[in-house]
């Protein structure tokens, strides 16, 4: 049970840090979603947006942060 508590605190801290970064630097993060590899198709009556590169970047960052949290909470 103690490990679950540590994990929840770690995840909560990560969410708070991400929220503060977005709050403070949100206007400077306009490049998110406009990276090379993000697919945008716009036609009359149809639009498709697949942020492939953005999802890969977020996955890499999130995985790295979770690895660090897990390493420090052992």
Backbone as a printed PyTorch tensor [residue, N CA C, xyz], in Angstrom:
tensor([[[  0.8130,  -1.1880,   0.0000],
         [  0.0000,   0.0000,   0.0000],
         [  0.8600,   1.2570,   0.0000]],

        [[  2.0080,   1.1760,   0.6640],
         [  2.8970,   2.3300,   0.7560],
         [  3.4310,   2.7230,  -0.6280]],

        [[  3.7040,   1.7260,  -1.4660],
         [  4.2140,   2.0150,  -2.8100],
         [  3.1640,   2.7120,  -3.6620]],

        [[  1.9100,   2.3560,  -3.4950],
         [  0.8480,   3.0010,  -4.2610],
         [  0.7470,   4.4700,  -3.8710]],

        [[  0.8790,   4.7630,  -2.5990],
         [  0.8500,   6.1430,  -2.1310],
         [  1.9870,   6.9630,  -2.7220]],

        [[  3.1920,   6.3930,  -2.7410],
         [  4.3370,   7.0780,  -3.3380],
         [  4.1200,   7.3170,  -4.8280]],

        [[  3.5640,   6.3280,  -5.5070],
         [  3.3060,   6.4650,  -6.9380],
         [  2.2810,   7.5660,  -7.2030]],

        [[  1.2310,   7.6050,  -6.4110],
         [  0.2100,   8.6480,  -6.5850],
         [  0.7770,  10.0350,  -6.3250]],

        [[  1.6120,  10.1650,  -5.3190],
         [  2.2380,  11.4600,  -5.0460],
         [  3.1610,  11.8460,  -6.2030]],

        [[  3.9260,  10.9080,  -6.7050],
         [  4.8270,  11.1800,  -7.8310],
         [  4.0650,  11.5950,  -9.0690]],

        [[  3.0130,  10.8870,  -9.4030],
         [  2.1980,  11.2280, -10.5710],
         [  1.5440,  12.5930, -10.3770]],

        [[  1.0810,  12.8530,  -9.1630],
         [  0.4720,  14.1540,  -8.8710],
         [  1.4620,  15.2950,  -9.0470]],

        [[  2.6880,  15.0950,  -8.5870],
         [  3.7090,  16.1270,  -8.7570],
         [  4.0310,  16.3680, -10.2280]],

        [[  4.0880,  15.2970, -10.9970],
         [  4.3460,  15.4380, -12.4360],
         [  3.2150,  16.2170, -13.1050]],

        [[  1.9860,  15.9210, -12.7460],
         [  0.8430,  16.6300, -13.3290],
         [  0.8800,  18.1060, -12.9490]],

        [[  1.2390,  18.4040, -11.7030],
         [  1.3330,  19.7980, -11.2630],
         [  2.4350,  20.5280, -12.0270]],

        [[  3.5830,  19.8960, -12.1920],
         [  4.6890,  20.5210, -12.9250],
         [  4.3010,  20.7780, -14.3690]],

        [[  3.6580,  19.8180, -15.0070],
         [  3.2050,  20.0030, -16.3910],
         [  2.1920,  21.1430, -16.4690]],

        [[  1.2800,  21.2030, -15.5120],
         [  0.2950,  22.2810, -15.4850],
         [  0.9350,  23.6480, -15.3290]],

        [[  1.9390,  23.7590, -14.4670],
         [  2.6290,  25.0370, -14.2700],
         [  3.3710,  25.4490, -15.5350]],

        [[  4.0280,  24.5000, -16.1920],
         [  4.7420,  24.8090, -17.4300],
         [  3.7750,  25.2920, -18.5020]],

        [[  2.6470,  24.6210, -18.6480],
         [  1.6590,  25.0330, -19.6470],
         [  1.0750,  26.3880, -19.2910]],

        [[  0.8280,  26.6360, -18.0280],
         [  0.2660,  27.9120, -17.5750],
         [  1.2360,  29.0660, -17.8430]],

        [[  2.5100,  28.8570, -17.5270],
         [  3.4920,  29.9240, -17.6780],
         [  3.9730,  30.1160, -19.1120]],

        [[  4.1090,  29.0270, -19.8530],
         [  4.6990,  29.1010, -21.1810],
         [  3.7380,  28.6850, -22.2880]],

        [[  2.4350,  28.7040, -22.0260],
         [  1.4430,  28.2500, -23.0010],
         [  1.4790,  29.0110, -24.3120]],

        [[  1.7440,  30.3110, -24.2490],
         [  1.7860,  31.1000, -25.4740],
         [  3.0300,  30.8150, -26.3030]],

        [[  4.0700,  30.2660, -25.6800],
         [  5.3050,  29.9400, -26.3950],
         [  5.3290,  28.4970, -26.9040]],

        [[  4.2850,  27.7460, -26.6200],
         [  4.2300,  26.3350, -27.0240],
         [  3.3660,  26.1260, -28.2720]],

        [[  3.3160,  27.1130, -29.1480],
         [  2.5020,  27.0130, -30.3550],
         [  3.0010,  25.9780, -31.3500]],

        [[  4.2520,  25.5620, -31.2120],
         [  4.8200,  24.5700, -32.1220],
         [  4.2830,  23.1730, -31.8480]],

        [[  3.7150,  22.9660, -30.6610],
         [  3.1550,  21.6460, -30.3480],
         [  1.9380,  21.4180, -31.2430]],

        [[  1.9510,  20.3400, -31.9610],
         [  0.8700,  20.0380, -32.8890],
         [  1.1650,  20.4960, -34.2990]],

        [[  2.2740,  21.1900, -34.4810],
         [  2.6720,  21.6460, -35.8180],
         [  4.0570,  21.1390, -36.1810]],

        [[  4.4280,  20.0040, -35.6600],
         [  5.7350,  19.4320, -35.9200],
         [  5.7460,  18.7120, -37.2690]],

        [[  6.9290,  18.5680, -37.8790],
         [  7.0140,  17.7530, -39.0880],
         [  6.5900,  16.3170, -38.7570]],

        [[  5.7520,  15.7520, -39.5340],
         [  5.2360,  14.4100, -39.2720],
         [  3.8120,  14.4200, -38.7560]],

        [[  3.3210,  15.5740, -38.3220],
         [  1.9130,  15.7150, -37.9500],
         [  1.1190,  15.8940, -39.2450]],

        [[  0.1010,  15.0830, -39.4180],
         [ -0.6530,  15.0650, -40.6650],
         [ -1.9160,  15.9000, -40.5160]],

        [[ -2.0920,  16.8500, -41.4350],
         [ -3.2990,  17.6740, -41.4720],
         [ -3.8780,  17.6050, -42.8770]],

        [[ -5.1360,  17.2200, -42.9620],
         [ -5.8500,  17.1950, -44.2380],
         [ -7.1220,  18.0100, -44.0490]],

        [[ -7.2580,  19.0680, -44.8160],
         [ -8.4520,  19.9150, -44.7410],
         [ -9.0680,  20.0240, -46.1220]],

        [[-10.2960,  19.6020, -46.2240],
         [-11.0680,  19.6860, -47.4690],
         [-12.4480,  20.1960, -47.1230]],

        [[-13.1790,  20.6730, -48.0930],
         [-14.5350,  21.1520, -47.7930],
         [-15.3840,  20.0450, -47.1530]],

        [[-15.8750,  20.3000, -45.9720],
         [-16.7280,  19.3390, -45.2780],
         [-15.9770,  18.2180, -44.5880]],

        [[-14.6380,  18.2750, -44.5840],
         [-13.8570,  17.1900, -43.9920],
         [-12.5240,  17.7330, -43.4970]],

        [[-12.1510,  17.3460, -42.3060],
         [-10.8110,  17.6670, -41.8150],
         [-10.2910,  16.4860, -41.0030]],

        [[ -8.9960,  16.2330, -41.1540],
         [ -8.3420,  15.1210, -40.4730],
         [ -7.0370,  15.6420, -39.8850]],

        [[ -6.7990,  15.3330, -38.6350],
         [ -5.5820,  15.7530, -37.9630],
         [ -5.0110,  14.5670, -37.2020]],

        [[ -3.8080,  14.1470, -37.5640],
         [ -3.1230,  13.0410, -36.8990],
         [ -1.7730,  13.5430, -36.3890]],

        [[ -1.6890,  13.8870, -35.1100],
         [ -0.4320,  14.4310, -34.5630],
         [  0.5590,  13.3210, -34.1980]],

        [[  1.0600,  12.6100, -35.1910],
         [  1.9100,  11.4470, -34.9560],
         [  3.2040,  11.8360, -34.2470]],

        [[  3.9130,  12.8260, -34.7660],
         [  5.1840,  13.2300, -34.1620],
         [  4.9680,  13.8050, -32.7710]],

        [[  3.9270,  14.5870, -32.5890],
         [  3.6330,  15.1520, -31.2740],
         [  3.3460,  14.0490, -30.2660]],

        [[  2.5760,  13.0270, -30.6680],
         [  2.2880,  11.9190, -29.7570],
         [  3.5520,  11.1530, -29.3950]],

        [[  4.4500,  10.9450, -30.3640],
         [  5.7080,  10.2620, -30.0800],
         [  6.5720,  11.0750, -29.1130]],

        [[  6.6180,  12.3800, -29.3140],
         [  7.3860,  13.2480, -28.4250],
         [  6.8210,  13.2100, -27.0080]],

        [[  5.5040,  13.3390, -26.8580],
         [  4.8800,  13.2840, -25.5320],
         [  5.0960,  11.9230, -24.8800]],

        [[  5.0320,  10.8610, -25.6570],
         [  5.2500,   9.5290, -25.1180],
         [  6.6760,   9.3810, -24.5980]],

        [[  7.6390,   9.8930, -25.3430],
         [  9.0360,   9.8290, -24.9180],
         [  9.2550,  10.6180, -23.6350]],

        [[  8.7220,  11.8220, -23.5700],
         [  8.8740,  12.6620, -22.3770],
         [  8.1740,  12.0140, -21.1880]],

        [[  6.9370,  11.5610, -21.3690],
         [  6.1870,  10.9510, -20.2710],
         [  6.8720,   9.6760, -19.7730]],

        [[  7.3500,   8.8510, -20.6900],
         [  8.0420,   7.6230, -20.2960],
         [  9.3180,   7.9420, -19.5220]],

        [[ 10.0480,   8.9490, -19.9540],
         [ 11.2790,   9.3400, -19.2570],
         [ 10.9760,   9.8600, -17.8530]],

        [[  9.9590,  10.6860, -17.7320],
         [  9.5840,  11.2200, -16.4170],
         [  9.1320,  10.0910, -15.4990]],

        [[  8.3300,   9.1820, -16.0080],
         [  7.8550,   8.0780, -15.1780],
         [  9.0180,   7.1660, -14.7700]],

        [[  9.9910,   6.9800, -15.6500],
         [ 11.1690,   6.1880, -15.3090],
         [ 11.9360,   6.8590, -14.1720]],

        [[ 12.1170,   8.1850, -14.2670],
         [ 12.8080,   8.9220, -13.2130],
         [ 12.0530,   8.8670, -11.8940]],

        [[ 10.7340,   9.0440, -11.9380],
         [  9.9300,   8.9720, -10.7230],
         [ 10.0510,   7.5840, -10.0960]],

        [[  9.9600,   6.5570, -10.9120],
         [ 10.0880,   5.1910, -10.4000],
         [ 11.4700,   4.9170,  -9.8150]],

        [[ 12.4730,   5.4950, -10.4290],
         [ 13.8460,   5.2770,  -9.9520],
         [ 14.0740,   5.9730,  -8.6110]],

        [[ 13.5300,   7.1710,  -8.4340],
         [ 13.7470,   7.9080,  -7.2000],
         [ 12.8350,   7.4600,  -6.0660]],

        [[ 11.7270,   6.8250,  -6.3810],
         [ 10.7970,   6.4020,  -5.3230],
         [ 11.0500,   4.9810,  -4.8330]],

        [[ 12.0920,   4.3560,  -5.3260],
         [ 12.3910,   2.9890,  -4.8560],
         [ 12.9830,   3.0230,  -3.4920]]])
